[in-house]
Amino acid sequence: MGYQYFDTPQGKDCDKKLFFATKYAAGASAVYSFYDVLMFSQVNGFAPTMARFAFNAFPFVGSAAAFSAVTCMSANFRKKDDLLNYVFGGLAAGGVIGAWKQKASVGLGSGALFSLAGVVIFSSVAENWDFFPKEPIHKLVSPDPFDHKNDYSFIKNDAPKNWVSK
């Protein structure tokens, strides 16, 4: 399937990680730019269309590159592969978004969100969480909400069933 971001620990293969992150960011920016050009900005001509693509690609690719590069540099500098590297990377990515929008509050807010996303994704890989289970959801839950075989109550009733009221 090719190289994945978490195939190697942080601080190793920085060039592969940078290429992996920016490759998917460029694809996402192309999809967003098509949508923007066709639905919102509706520019006419080749040059304005390419300018709009470049305007939309900068925050996607720049924030992905900043996240990947700062995370890798932090891991190399600190000699640790932990959550703090992803916080630094998220703040750097937020700084790119803030510079693009020319607002410090946007940069701080998006940096916090990118940091949180990086920490959650790193934790999910480190602790083997499944965001999207491989097993179909209908096999995990009973299709019948009134299924009498399963007890969905908070407190199970373990009272004997052979008692009689007076």
mmCIF file of C-alpha atoms in Angstrom:
data_model
loop_
_atom_site.group_PDB
_atom_site.id
_atom_site.type_symbol
_atom_site.label_atom_id
_atom_site.label_comp_id
_atom_site.label_asym_id
_atom_site.label_seq_id
_atom_site.Cartn_x
_atom_site.Cartn_y
_atom_site.Cartn_z
ATOM 1 C CA MET A 1 0.000 0.000 0.000
ATOM 2 C CA GLY A 2 2.979 2.299 0.254
ATOM 3 C CA TYR A 3 4.360 4.445 3.002
ATOM 4 C CA GLN A 4 2.046 5.527 5.813
ATOM 5 C CA TYR A 5 2.759 8.407 8.193
ATOM 6 C CA PHE A 6 3.078 6.242 11.301
ATOM 7 C CA ASP A 7 5.189 3.491 9.710
ATOM 8 C CA THR A 8 8.297 4.937 11.355
ATOM 9 C CA PRO A 9 8.646 6.777 14.680
ATOM 10 C CA GLN A 10 8.785 10.564 14.760
ATOM 11 C CA GLY A 11 12.204 11.961 13.991
ATOM 12 C CA LYS A 12 12.897 9.308 11.344
ATOM 13 C CA ASP A 13 12.160 9.589 7.599
ATOM 14 C CA CYS A 14 11.187 13.253 7.826
ATOM 15 C CA ASP A 15 11.262 13.668 4.067
ATOM 16 C CA LYS A 16 8.829 10.774 3.541
ATOM 17 C CA LYS A 17 6.506 12.107 6.235
ATOM 18 C CA LEU A 18 6.602 15.596 4.707
ATOM 19 C CA PHE A 19 5.841 14.245 1.239
ATOM 20 C CA PHE A 20 3.034 12.048 2.575
ATOM 21 C CA ALA A 21 1.361 14.938 4.410
ATOM 22 C CA THR A 22 1.659 17.459 1.597
ATOM 23 C CA LYS A 23 0.531 14.966 -1.036
ATOM 24 C CA TYR A 24 -2.825 14.440 0.647
ATOM 25 C CA ALA A 25 -3.135 18.128 1.497
ATOM 26 C CA ALA A 26 -2.601 19.008 -2.174
ATOM 27 C CA GLY A 27 -5.325 16.542 -3.178
ATOM 28 C CA ALA A 28 -7.735 17.989 -0.620
ATOM 29 C CA SER A 29 -6.921 21.529 -1.733
ATOM 30 C CA ALA A 30 -7.585 20.588 -5.366
ATOM 31 C CA VAL A 31 -11.019 19.223 -4.472
ATOM 32 C CA TYR A 32 -11.812 22.290 -2.375
ATOM 33 C CA SER A 33 -10.540 24.616 -5.112
ATOM 34 C CA PHE A 34 -12.708 22.964 -7.762
ATOM 35 C CA TYR A 35 -15.694 23.425 -5.492
ATOM 36 C CA ASP A 36 -14.741 27.035 -4.772
ATOM 37 C CA VAL A 37 -14.183 27.957 -8.425
ATOM 38 C CA LEU A 38 -17.374 26.301 -9.645
ATOM 39 C CA MET A 39 -19.744 27.275 -6.822
ATOM 40 C CA PHE A 40 -18.520 30.407 -5.063
ATOM 41 C CA SER A 41 -15.934 32.589 -6.777
ATOM 42 C CA GLN A 42 -16.924 31.652 -10.378
ATOM 43 C CA VAL A 43 -13.847 33.218 -11.920
ATOM 44 C CA ASN A 44 -13.503 33.513 -15.693
ATOM 45 C CA GLY A 45 -10.299 32.627 -17.512
ATOM 46 C CA PHE A 46 -7.337 30.373 -16.946
ATOM 47 C CA ALA A 47 -5.100 32.764 -14.993
ATOM 48 C CA PRO A 48 -7.736 33.793 -12.408
ATOM 49 C CA THR A 49 -8.703 30.147 -11.958
ATOM 50 C CA MET A 50 -5.096 29.129 -11.307
ATOM 51 C CA ALA A 51 -4.698 32.090 -8.955
ATOM 52 C CA ARG A 52 -7.729 30.898 -7.003
ATOM 53 C CA PHE A 53 -6.285 27.366 -6.891
ATOM 54 C CA ALA A 54 -2.998 28.754 -5.528
ATOM 55 C CA PHE A 55 -4.843 30.919 -2.995
ATOM 56 C CA ASN A 56 -6.704 27.864 -1.699
ATOM 57 C CA ALA A 57 -3.726 25.495 -1.868
ATOM 58 C CA PHE A 58 -1.444 27.573 0.370
ATOM 59 C CA PRO A 59 -3.241 26.969 3.682
ATOM 60 C CA PHE A 60 -3.793 23.262 2.988
ATOM 61 C CA VAL A 61 -0.282 22.388 1.844
ATOM 62 C CA GLY A 62 1.452 24.958 4.057
ATOM 63 C CA SER A 63 -0.221 23.798 7.243
ATOM 64 C CA ALA A 64 0.425 20.128 6.403
ATOM 65 C CA ALA A 65 4.073 20.886 5.684
ATOM 66 C CA ALA A 66 4.435 22.967 8.855
ATOM 67 C CA PHE A 67 2.789 20.268 10.979
ATOM 68 C CA SER A 68 4.956 17.501 9.567
ATOM 69 C CA ALA A 69 8.225 19.458 9.624
ATOM 70 C CA VAL A 70 7.816 20.911 13.117
ATOM 71 C CA THR A 71 6.688 17.572 14.554
ATOM 72 C CA CYS A 72 9.727 15.854 13.075
ATOM 73 C CA MET A 73 12.132 18.626 14.149
ATOM 74 C CA SER A 74 10.690 18.585 17.662
ATOM 75 C CA ALA A 75 11.154 14.845 17.895
ATOM 76 C CA ASN A 76 14.752 15.139 16.694
ATOM 77 C CA PHE A 77 15.521 18.015 19.041
ATOM 78 C CA ARG A 78 13.867 16.516 22.133
ATOM 79 C CA LYS A 79 14.825 12.896 21.320
ATOM 80 C CA LYS A 80 11.304 11.790 22.334
ATOM 81 C CA ASP A 81 8.329 10.459 20.384
ATOM 82 C CA ASP A 82 5.433 11.732 22.478
ATOM 83 C CA LEU A 83 2.323 13.905 22.396
ATOM 84 C CA LEU A 84 4.136 17.212 22.876
ATOM 85 C CA ASN A 85 5.682 16.943 19.399
ATOM 86 C CA TYR A 86 2.184 16.893 17.906
ATOM 87 C CA VAL A 87 1.148 19.893 19.984
ATOM 88 C CA PHE A 88 4.093 21.846 18.571
ATOM 89 C CA GLY A 89 3.226 20.698 15.050
ATOM 90 C CA GLY A 90 -0.424 21.659 15.481
ATOM 91 C CA LEU A 91 0.509 25.115 16.721
ATOM 92 C CA ALA A 92 2.812 25.609 13.733
ATOM 93 C CA ALA A 93 0.037 24.546 11.350
ATOM 94 C CA GLY A 94 -2.311 26.960 13.084
ATOM 95 C CA GLY A 95 0.262 29.696 12.631
ATOM 96 C CA VAL A 96 0.179 29.122 8.878
ATOM 97 C CA ILE A 97 -3.618 29.386 8.850
ATOM 98 C CA GLY A 98 -3.448 32.533 10.988
ATOM 99 C CA ALA A 99 -0.928 34.112 8.607
ATOM 100 C CA TRP A 100 -3.153 33.234 5.650
ATOM 101 C CA LYS A 101 -6.204 34.849 7.279
ATOM 102 C CA GLN A 102 -4.048 37.628 8.812
ATOM 103 C CA LYS A 103 -5.622 37.148 12.245
ATOM 104 C CA ALA A 104 -3.839 35.919 15.347
ATOM 105 C CA SER A 105 -7.088 34.660 16.875
ATOM 106 C CA VAL A 106 -7.723 32.411 13.873
ATOM 107 C CA GLY A 107 -4.168 31.101 14.091
ATOM 108 C CA LEU A 108 -4.447 30.390 17.796
ATOM 109 C CA GLY A 109 -7.824 28.685 17.473
ATOM 110 C CA SER A 110 -6.843 26.560 14.501
ATOM 111 C CA GLY A 111 -3.532 25.745 16.186
ATOM 112 C CA ALA A 112 -5.425 24.460 19.211
ATOM 113 C CA LEU A 113 -7.692 22.374 16.975
ATOM 114 C CA PHE A 114 -4.761 20.989 14.970
ATOM 115 C CA SER A 115 -2.924 20.189 18.218
ATOM 116 C CA LEU A 116 -5.953 18.353 19.561
ATOM 117 C CA ALA A 117 -6.362 16.446 16.304
ATOM 118 C CA GLY A 118 -2.678 15.491 16.281
ATOM 119 C CA VAL A 119 -2.792 14.299 19.882
ATOM 120 C CA VAL A 120 -5.948 12.243 19.291
ATOM 121 C CA ILE A 121 -4.612 10.652 16.115
ATOM 122 C CA PHE A 122 -1.215 9.878 17.697
ATOM 123 C CA SER A 123 -2.949 8.393 20.749
ATOM 124 C CA SER A 124 -5.217 6.304 18.539
ATOM 125 C CA VAL A 125 -2.241 4.838 16.711
ATOM 126 C CA ALA A 126 -0.214 4.308 19.896
ATOM 127 C CA GLU A 127 -3.086 2.663 21.782
ATOM 128 C CA ASN A 128 -4.726 0.839 18.830
ATOM 129 C CA TRP A 129 -8.048 2.637 18.829
ATOM 130 C CA ASP A 130 -10.461 2.084 15.967
ATOM 131 C CA PHE A 131 -12.170 5.191 14.642
ATOM 132 C CA PHE A 132 -13.779 3.153 11.895
ATOM 133 C CA PRO A 133 -14.364 -0.469 12.910
ATOM 134 C CA LYS A 134 -13.586 -3.089 10.294
ATOM 135 C CA GLU A 135 -16.642 -5.105 11.274
ATOM 136 C CA PRO A 136 -19.954 -3.793 9.902
ATOM 137 C CA ILE A 137 -21.948 -1.828 12.417
ATOM 138 C CA HIS A 138 -25.025 -4.044 12.098
ATOM 139 C CA LYS A 139 -23.024 -6.932 13.540
ATOM 140 C CA LEU A 140 -21.967 -4.854 16.548
ATOM 141 C CA VAL A 141 -25.459 -3.813 17.608
ATOM 142 C CA SER A 142 -28.710 -5.689 17.581
ATOM 143 C CA PRO A 143 -30.948 -4.553 14.720
ATOM 144 C CA ASP A 144 -34.039 -4.885 16.919
ATOM 145 C CA PRO A 145 -34.291 -2.206 19.626
ATOM 146 C CA PHE A 146 -36.848 -4.348 21.490
ATOM 147 C CA ASP A 147 -34.599 -7.388 21.537
ATOM 148 C CA HIS A 148 -35.550 -9.267 24.690
ATOM 149 C CA LYS A 149 -32.307 -11.270 24.836
ATOM 150 C CA ASN A 150 -30.166 -8.248 25.647
ATOM 151 C CA ASP A 151 -30.435 -6.146 28.768
ATOM 152 C CA TYR A 152 -29.744 -2.511 27.852
ATOM 153 C CA SER A 153 -30.574 -1.075 31.269
ATOM 154 C CA PHE A 154 -28.025 0.765 33.386
ATOM 155 C CA ILE A 155 -28.683 -1.402 36.445
ATOM 156 C CA LYS A 156 -29.228 -5.069 35.810
ATOM 157 C CA ASN A 157 -32.083 -6.686 37.666
ATOM 158 C CA ASP A 158 -30.584 -9.723 39.374
ATOM 159 C CA ALA A 159 -33.623 -10.374 41.569
ATOM 160 C CA PRO A 160 -34.835 -13.961 41.696
ATOM 161 C CA LYS A 161 -37.644 -14.625 39.246
ATOM 162 C CA ASN A 162 -39.612 -17.071 41.430
ATOM 163 C CA TRP A 163 -40.905 -14.671 44.109
ATOM 164 C CA VAL A 164 -44.578 -13.901 44.601
ATOM 165 C CA SER A 165 -46.086 -10.647 45.862
ATOM 166 C CA LYS A 166 -48.481 -10.664 48.832
#
